[in-house]
Structures are given as structure tokens and as C-alpha cells.
Coordinates of C-alpha atoms in Angstrom, one line a residue:
Chain S
N1 CA -27.7 -66.0 -25.9
A2 CA -24.0 -66.0 -24.8
G3 CA -22.4 -66.9 -28.1
V4 CA -19.3 -69.2 -28.0
T5 CA -17.8 -69.4 -24.2
Q6 CA -14.3 -70.8 -23.3
T7 CA -13.1 -72.1 -19.9
P8 CA -10.9 -71.6 -18.2
K9 CA -9.4 -68.4 -19.2
F10 CA -6.0 -68.9 -18.1
Q11 CA -4.1 -72.4 -17.2
V12 CA -0.7 -73.1 -16.3
L13 CA 0.5 -76.9 -16.5
K14 CA 3.3 -78.9 -15.7
T15 CA 5.3 -80.7 -18.9
G16 CA 3.5 -84.3 -19.3
Q17 CA 0.1 -83.2 -17.4
S18 CA -3.1 -83.3 -19.2
M19 CA -6.1 -80.9 -19.3
T20 CA -9.4 -80.4 -21.4
L21 CA -10.5 -76.8 -22.7
Q22 CA -14.2 -76.4 -22.7
C23 CA -16.2 -74.7 -25.6
A24 CA -19.5 -74.4 -26.0
Q25 CA -22.2 -72.4 -28.3
D26 CA -26.1 -71.8 -27.8
M27 CA -26.5 -71.0 -31.4
N28 CA -27.2 -74.5 -32.7
H29 CA -24.3 -74.0 -34.8
E30 CA -23.1 -77.3 -37.0
Y31 CA -19.7 -76.1 -37.3
M32 CA -17.1 -75.6 -34.5
S33 CA -13.3 -75.6 -34.6
W34 CA -10.4 -74.9 -32.6
Y35 CA -7.0 -72.7 -33.3
R36 CA -4.2 -72.1 -31.6
Q37 CA -2.4 -68.5 -31.8
D38 CA 1.2 -68.1 -31.0
P39 CA 3.1 -64.9 -30.5
G40 CA 3.7 -63.0 -33.9
M41 CA 1.5 -65.3 -35.8
G42 CA -1.9 -66.1 -37.1
L43 CA -4.3 -68.3 -35.8
R44 CA -3.6 -72.4 -37.1
L45 CA -6.2 -74.7 -37.3
I46 CA -5.9 -77.8 -34.7
H47 CA -9.3 -79.7 -35.1
Y48 CA -12.7 -79.1 -36.5
S49 CA -16.2 -80.7 -36.6
V50 CA -19.0 -80.3 -39.2
G51 CA -21.6 -81.9 -36.6
A52 CA -22.2 -84.2 -33.8
G53 CA -20.4 -87.1 -33.9
I54 CA -18.0 -86.1 -36.9
T55 CA -14.5 -84.6 -36.3
D56 CA -11.2 -84.3 -38.3
Q57 CA -7.8 -82.7 -38.2
G58 CA -6.6 -79.5 -39.0
E59 CA -3.3 -78.1 -39.8
V60 CA -1.4 -78.9 -36.5
P61 CA -3.5 -81.6 -34.8
N62 CA -0.5 -83.4 -33.0
G63 CA -0.8 -83.6 -29.3
Y64 CA -4.6 -82.6 -29.2
N65 CA -7.6 -85.0 -29.2
V66 CA -11.3 -83.6 -29.9
S67 CA -14.9 -85.1 -29.7
R68 CA -18.2 -83.8 -30.3
S69 CA -21.2 -85.5 -28.4
T70 CA -23.3 -82.8 -28.8
T71 CA -24.1 -79.8 -31.1
E72 CA -23.3 -77.5 -28.5
D73 CA -19.9 -78.6 -26.9
F74 CA -16.6 -79.2 -28.5
P75 CA -13.8 -79.8 -25.9
L76 CA -10.2 -80.2 -26.7
R77 CA -7.9 -82.1 -24.9
L78 CA -4.2 -82.0 -24.3
L79 CA -2.9 -85.6 -23.9
S80 CA 0.4 -85.0 -22.1
A81 CA 1.2 -81.3 -22.3
A82 CA 4.7 -79.9 -23.8
P83 CA 6.0 -76.6 -23.8
S84 CA 5.4 -76.1 -27.5
Q85 CA 1.9 -76.1 -26.4
T86 CA 2.3 -72.5 -24.8
S87 CA 0.0 -70.8 -26.5
V88 CA -3.8 -69.1 -26.8
Y89 CA -6.7 -71.4 -27.8
F90 CA -9.7 -69.9 -29.8
C91 CA -12.8 -71.8 -30.2
A92 CA -14.9 -70.9 -33.2
S93 CA -18.2 -71.9 -34.4
R94 CA -20.5 -71.0 -37.7
G95 CA -23.9 -71.9 -38.7
R96 CA -24.5 -73.5 -42.4
A97 CA -27.1 -70.4 -43.2
A98 CA -24.3 -67.7 -41.8
V99 CA -21.4 -66.2 -43.3
E100 CA -19.6 -65.2 -39.9
Q101 CA -17.5 -67.8 -37.5
Y102 CA -18.0 -66.5 -33.9
F103 CA -14.9 -67.0 -31.9
G104 CA -14.8 -67.1 -28.2
P105 CA -12.4 -65.1 -25.9
G106 CA -10.0 -67.5 -26.1
T107 CA -7.8 -69.6 -23.4
R108 CA -4.5 -68.5 -22.6
L109 CA -2.1 -71.6 -21.8
T110 CA 1.3 -72.0 -20.4
V111 CA 3.4 -75.0 -20.1
T112 CA 6.2 -75.2 -17.9
Chain G
G1 CA -1.0 -75.9 -49.7
E2 CA -3.1 -72.4 -49.0
D3 CA -1.2 -69.7 -47.9
V4 CA -2.2 -66.0 -46.7
E5 CA 0.5 -63.4 -46.6
Q6 CA 0.2 -59.8 -45.3
S7 CA 2.9 -57.2 -44.6
L8 CA 3.8 -57.0 -40.8
F9 CA 3.5 -53.6 -39.9
L10 CA 1.8 -50.1 -41.2
S11 CA 2.0 -46.8 -39.2
V12 CA 0.0 -43.9 -40.3
R13 CA -1.0 -40.4 -38.9
E14 CA -4.3 -39.8 -37.3
G15 CA -7.1 -38.7 -39.8
D16 CA -5.2 -40.3 -42.7
S17 CA -6.5 -43.4 -44.3
S18 CA -4.8 -46.5 -43.9
V19 CA -4.4 -49.5 -46.6
I20 CA -3.6 -53.2 -45.5
N21 CA -3.0 -55.6 -48.1
C22 CA -3.0 -59.5 -48.1
T23 CA -2.5 -62.2 -50.7
Y24 CA -4.1 -65.8 -50.5
T25 CA -3.3 -68.7 -53.0
D26 CA -6.6 -70.9 -52.8
S27 CA -8.6 -69.7 -55.6
S28 CA -11.7 -71.7 -54.5
S29 CA -12.0 -69.7 -51.5
T30 CA -15.9 -68.8 -51.0
Y31 CA -15.4 -66.0 -48.4
L32 CA -12.3 -63.6 -47.4
Y33 CA -12.6 -62.1 -43.9
W34 CA -10.8 -59.0 -42.0
Y35 CA -10.8 -59.5 -38.5
K36 CA -9.2 -57.1 -35.6
Q37 CA -7.5 -57.9 -32.7
E38 CA -6.5 -55.5 -29.6
P39 CA -3.9 -56.6 -27.3
G40 CA -5.0 -59.5 -24.9
A41 CA -8.3 -59.8 -26.6
G42 CA -10.1 -62.1 -29.1
L43 CA -11.2 -61.8 -32.3
Q44 CA -13.5 -59.2 -33.8
L45 CA -15.0 -59.4 -37.1
L46 CA -14.6 -56.2 -39.0
T47 CA -16.0 -57.1 -42.3
Y48 CA -16.0 -59.9 -45.1
I49 CA -16.5 -60.2 -48.8
F50 CA -18.1 -62.9 -50.7
S51 CA -15.2 -64.3 -53.4
N52 CA -17.6 -63.0 -56.3
M53 CA -17.5 -59.8 -55.4
D54 CA -15.3 -57.0 -56.3
M55 CA -15.9 -54.2 -53.7
K56 CA -17.8 -53.6 -50.7
Q57 CA -18.1 -50.7 -48.4
D58 CA -19.2 -50.5 -44.6
Q59 CA -18.9 -47.1 -43.1
R60 CA -15.1 -46.2 -43.0
L61 CA -14.3 -49.6 -44.2
T62 CA -13.6 -50.5 -47.9
V63 CA -12.6 -54.2 -49.0
L64 CA -11.3 -54.6 -52.5
L65 CA -10.8 -57.9 -54.0
N66 CA -8.9 -58.6 -57.1
K67 CA -9.5 -62.2 -57.8
K68 CA -7.2 -62.5 -60.9
D69 CA -4.1 -61.8 -58.7
K70 CA -5.8 -63.2 -55.5
H71 CA -5.1 -59.9 -53.7
L72 CA -7.6 -58.6 -51.1
S73 CA -7.2 -55.0 -49.3
L74 CA -8.7 -53.2 -46.5
R75 CA -8.9 -49.5 -46.5
I76 CA -9.7 -47.7 -43.2
A77 CA -10.8 -43.9 -44.2
D78 CA -10.3 -41.4 -41.4
T79 CA -8.1 -43.5 -39.3
Q80 CA -8.2 -43.2 -35.6
T81 CA -6.0 -43.9 -32.5
G82 CA -8.6 -46.7 -31.4
D83 CA -7.9 -48.4 -34.9
S84 CA -4.6 -49.5 -33.5
A85 CA -4.6 -53.3 -33.4
I86 CA -3.5 -56.0 -35.2
Y87 CA -5.5 -57.0 -38.4
F88 CA -5.9 -60.3 -39.9
C89 CA -6.9 -61.2 -43.5
A90 CA -8.4 -65.1 -43.5
E91 CA -9.6 -66.9 -46.6
E92 CA -12.4 -69.6 -45.9
D93 CA -12.5 -72.8 -48.0
S94 CA -15.7 -74.8 -48.7
S95 CA -15.6 -76.7 -45.7
Y96 CA -15.8 -73.5 -43.6
K97 CA -11.8 -73.8 -42.6
L98 CA -10.2 -70.5 -42.1
I99 CA -6.7 -70.1 -43.2
F100 CA -5.4 -66.6 -41.7
G101 CA -2.3 -64.3 -42.2
S102 CA 0.2 -63.8 -39.7
G103 CA -1.6 -60.2 -39.1
T104 CA -0.5 -56.5 -40.0
R105 CA -0.1 -54.4 -36.9
L106 CA -1.6 -50.9 -37.4
L107 CA 0.2 -48.2 -35.4
V108 CA -1.9 -44.9 -35.6
R109 CA 0.0 -41.7 -34.6
P110 CA -1.7 -38.7 -32.8

């Protein structure tokens, strides 16, 4: 049982490049979400999903796309990277019957 | 919209108790959480409290919830140098979305 895994751990992009941050969980959790953490701030919700095929926007969705084709995977796509997207990105999952939201180890992204 | 606020910094001596405070605005929150983050690391869930509870104790940790004032606190007894970290308060709404405070940096002095 690996929990929530994220790849890559670190990434450097140039402005305008696109990429996908991967998130997977093996706990059969219905709910998955993406947060970003900027220096000196708490986490802010980007997008979330309450089940396969269902996604919705969080507080800061602009510049990001998500899809949820399976229960296990919830990738986050940066369409055209900007320096303002330099941040640490965390994926989380939660089962309906549980209380804890499990967080992945994070992806540190730098956009130059 | 919903907002969660925390004081930025707390410094205590080793062995003393630490109290970290948090206020929130969403009265329909289901659960309230305390997370710990060490430098360069992810988030570790310390404890949580259901919104219809007043208090929860878990070893050195005590959580107090005042629903009327929308105030949450985390007390760490016998604070150790290993407790130095950033502590985040978060409220969860009925859609499982978490709203985080900006974090309280706890420094434990030997």
C-alpha cells in the first residue's frame, strides 16, 4: 500500500512550456485534490474530483487542467507555464468513510 | 468566502507548553485539522476534531474547539526541539475541500 505518490519530485520549466504532474493513490479513494503551496502561505486548492469522470475548480484553477479517467489517477496539467506557477504542488486523497486526507510528498516546480 | 487565520510565529522553551491558535469563518465545517510541516517535507496529520466536539486529547496534544467564537487551538504539552515546525490549521467543508491557514512557525528553544 503506497498511499499517495507524486512524480516528479522536482521540475524546472521554461516559461511557455507545458507539463503534467502525476498523482496516484492505491486506497480506492473517491476524493482527490491538488493544492499549491507558495512560500509563507498555506495550501490553496487548485482542482478537485469527487470520483472518476467528475472534476471541479478550486480557489486558484487558472492555468491548470485536470482529468479523472480512473479512480487511482489524477494528473495536473500546466498548459503554458508562467513564473507565477513556481510553487510546491501537493496531491491529496480521501475516502468517504474516512476522516484523514492523505497527502503526497509534493512536487517542487520552478518556472524560469 | 471562507477564511482561516493563524498567528505567524511562536517561540517557547523546551519543556514548556505551546498553544497555537486558529480562527475560521465557515460555521458548516465538518472536521477541523492540525497538520505539521517540517522544512522541505510534506504535511503530516497531527490530529483532528469533529465539529460537534469541544475537546480532543491525544497523548501530548490537546485540541479545543469553541464553535460559538469559531476558535480552534492546539496545545502541545512538554514541547520538545523536535516539535519545531510549521503548524497548519485547516477546516473541511461538506465537499471535503480543505481551507488552510497560513501556518504558525513554532520555534522551540533549548
